[in-house]
């Protein structure tokens, strides 16, 4: 099929963006057009209170990227860490945007992009190394997959980070079909994704979770118990033998770039080590301070090479991340408050 050059497509425009006339500084006073959009940005590092909604230029996709008209942007604890200075030494100077995962409609294609067309519904990670990221009317994406039929934009935008982290953690932990896996913090979005993926792989699962997601986890095939005091004894009563491996997905609040600082929520890694008998059989996606002290595994290298598999599993109803609440861009501070409580009850989303 002949590929139409990118330049052949007219500039994207809908009722969420406007053309702004900008007078150039040339002697001929040439008038040029710049497309403006709404986006969340921050000009200094700090709490979510530094985030502002403003008009900014629409980004242009680079080689290998696509641009989408954002319908939904998923929020994660990592967003608030980025606003607070995470990766500050590895990203361009401020201002910067936030929002790491999105779903929407393809609006423009960068050089070399094939296999996707203008108008396709897609989801995936948002580029966040520019002036804007996913929490904007338009966003750039370095990786993506088509949204399957029957999956809503909200459901799709909830998937990328939770599914990627869970998939990677299970791979790095080395858990095999038939083994018994303990997922601690299974009521989190990453934890539930890990339970679902593990069960699909033929792994037996014990999950610790609160009352909000306990029934749903039991329904999909996990043995469920509560966390907190006495967890080790409760888990032991559910299995005649040892736990083969344990995955910690509890939202401690720790940061990967501050592994020497204690996690605000403490930690339960010693209990997981006791249940498995070996710190090398335990992996945490969050409690980096305790992991460094105890010799527990961590996983940090994000990779989005399984996006099409996530889409397939979502389309089959196997991979689902529960959506707790939706907000507008103007309500981002309200969303951040619930997110930072570490008990949001599911995925929090910005809907445009």
mmCIF file with all atom_site columns, N, CA and C in Angstrom, residues 45 85-92 96 257:
data_model
loop_
_atom_site.group_PDB
_atom_site.id
_atom_site.type_symbol
_atom_site.label_atom_id
_atom_site.label_alt_id
_atom_site.label_comp_id
_atom_site.label_asym_id
_atom_site.label_entity_id
_atom_site.label_seq_id
_atom_site.pdbx_PDB_ins_code
_atom_site.Cartn_x
_atom_site.Cartn_y
_atom_site.Cartn_z
_atom_site.occupancy
_atom_site.B_iso_or_equiv
_atom_site.pdbx_formal_charge
_atom_site.auth_seq_id
_atom_site.auth_comp_id
_atom_site.auth_asym_id
_atom_site.auth_atom_id
_atom_site.pdbx_PDB_model_num
ATOM 1  N N  . UNK A 1 45  ? 10.059 22.463 40.764 1.00 0.00 ? 45  UNK A N  1
ATOM 2  C CA . UNK A 1 45  ? 9.812  21.196 41.419 1.00 0.00 ? 45  UNK A CA 1
ATOM 3  C C  . UNK A 1 45  ? 9.128  21.423 42.764 1.00 0.00 ? 45  UNK A C  1
ATOM 4  N N  . UNK A 1 85  ? 10.840 16.222 41.231 1.00 0.00 ? 85  UNK A N  1
ATOM 5  C CA . UNK A 1 85  ? 12.248 16.264 40.848 1.00 0.00 ? 85  UNK A CA 1
ATOM 6  C C  . UNK A 1 85  ? 12.849 14.952 40.406 1.00 0.00 ? 85  UNK A C  1
ATOM 7  N N  . UNK A 1 86  ? 12.061 13.865 40.369 1.00 0.00 ? 86  UNK A N  1
ATOM 8  C CA . UNK A 1 86  ? 12.582 12.590 39.883 1.00 0.00 ? 86  UNK A CA 1
ATOM 9  C C  . UNK A 1 86  ? 13.070 12.744 38.447 1.00 0.00 ? 86  UNK A C  1
ATOM 10 N N  . UNK A 1 87  ? 14.255 12.235 38.153 1.00 0.00 ? 87  UNK A N  1
ATOM 11 C CA . UNK A 1 87  ? 14.874 12.288 36.819 1.00 0.00 ? 87  UNK A CA 1
ATOM 12 C C  . UNK A 1 87  ? 15.230 13.702 36.381 1.00 0.00 ? 87  UNK A C  1
ATOM 13 N N  . UNK A 1 88  ? 15.293 14.630 37.326 1.00 0.00 ? 88  UNK A N  1
ATOM 14 C CA . UNK A 1 88  ? 15.582 16.021 36.971 1.00 0.00 ? 88  UNK A CA 1
ATOM 15 C C  . UNK A 1 88  ? 16.912 16.165 36.239 1.00 0.00 ? 88  UNK A C  1
ATOM 16 N N  . UNK A 1 89  ? 17.883 15.331 36.593 1.00 0.00 ? 89  UNK A N  1
ATOM 17 C CA . UNK A 1 89  ? 19.207 15.420 35.968 1.00 0.00 ? 89  UNK A CA 1
ATOM 18 C C  . UNK A 1 89  ? 19.265 14.748 34.612 1.00 0.00 ? 89  UNK A C  1
ATOM 19 N N  . UNK A 1 90  ? 18.186 14.046 34.234 1.00 0.00 ? 90  UNK A N  1
ATOM 20 C CA . UNK A 1 90  ? 18.194 13.295 32.979 1.00 0.00 ? 90  UNK A CA 1
ATOM 21 C C  . UNK A 1 90  ? 17.223 13.851 31.943 1.00 0.00 ? 90  UNK A C  1
ATOM 22 N N  . UNK A 1 91  ? 16.478 14.882 32.312 1.00 0.00 ? 91  UNK A N  1
ATOM 23 C CA . UNK A 1 91  ? 15.487 15.457 31.412 1.00 0.00 ? 91  UNK A CA 1
ATOM 24 C C  . UNK A 1 91  ? 15.826 16.917 31.113 1.00 0.00 ? 91  UNK A C  1
ATOM 25 N N  . UNK A 1 92  ? 15.266 17.475 30.040 1.00 0.00 ? 92  UNK A N  1
ATOM 26 C CA . UNK A 1 92  ? 15.543 18.874 29.699 1.00 0.00 ? 92  UNK A CA 1
ATOM 27 C C  . UNK A 1 92  ? 15.081 19.816 30.810 1.00 0.00 ? 92  UNK A C  1
ATOM 28 N N  . UNK A 1 96  ? 7.976  21.616 32.196 1.00 0.00 ? 96  UNK A N  1
ATOM 29 C CA . UNK A 1 96  ? 7.780  20.252 31.730 1.00 0.00 ? 96  UNK A CA 1
ATOM 30 C C  . UNK A 1 96  ? 6.334  19.840 31.992 1.00 0.00 ? 96  UNK A C  1
ATOM 31 N N  . UNK A 1 257 ? 15.392 7.001  42.955 1.00 0.00 ? 257 UNK A N  1
ATOM 32 C CA . UNK A 1 257 ? 16.611 7.813  43.011 1.00 0.00 ? 257 UNK A CA 1
ATOM 33 C C  . UNK A 1 257 ? 16.971 8.199  44.442 1.00 0.00 ? 257 UNK A C  1
#
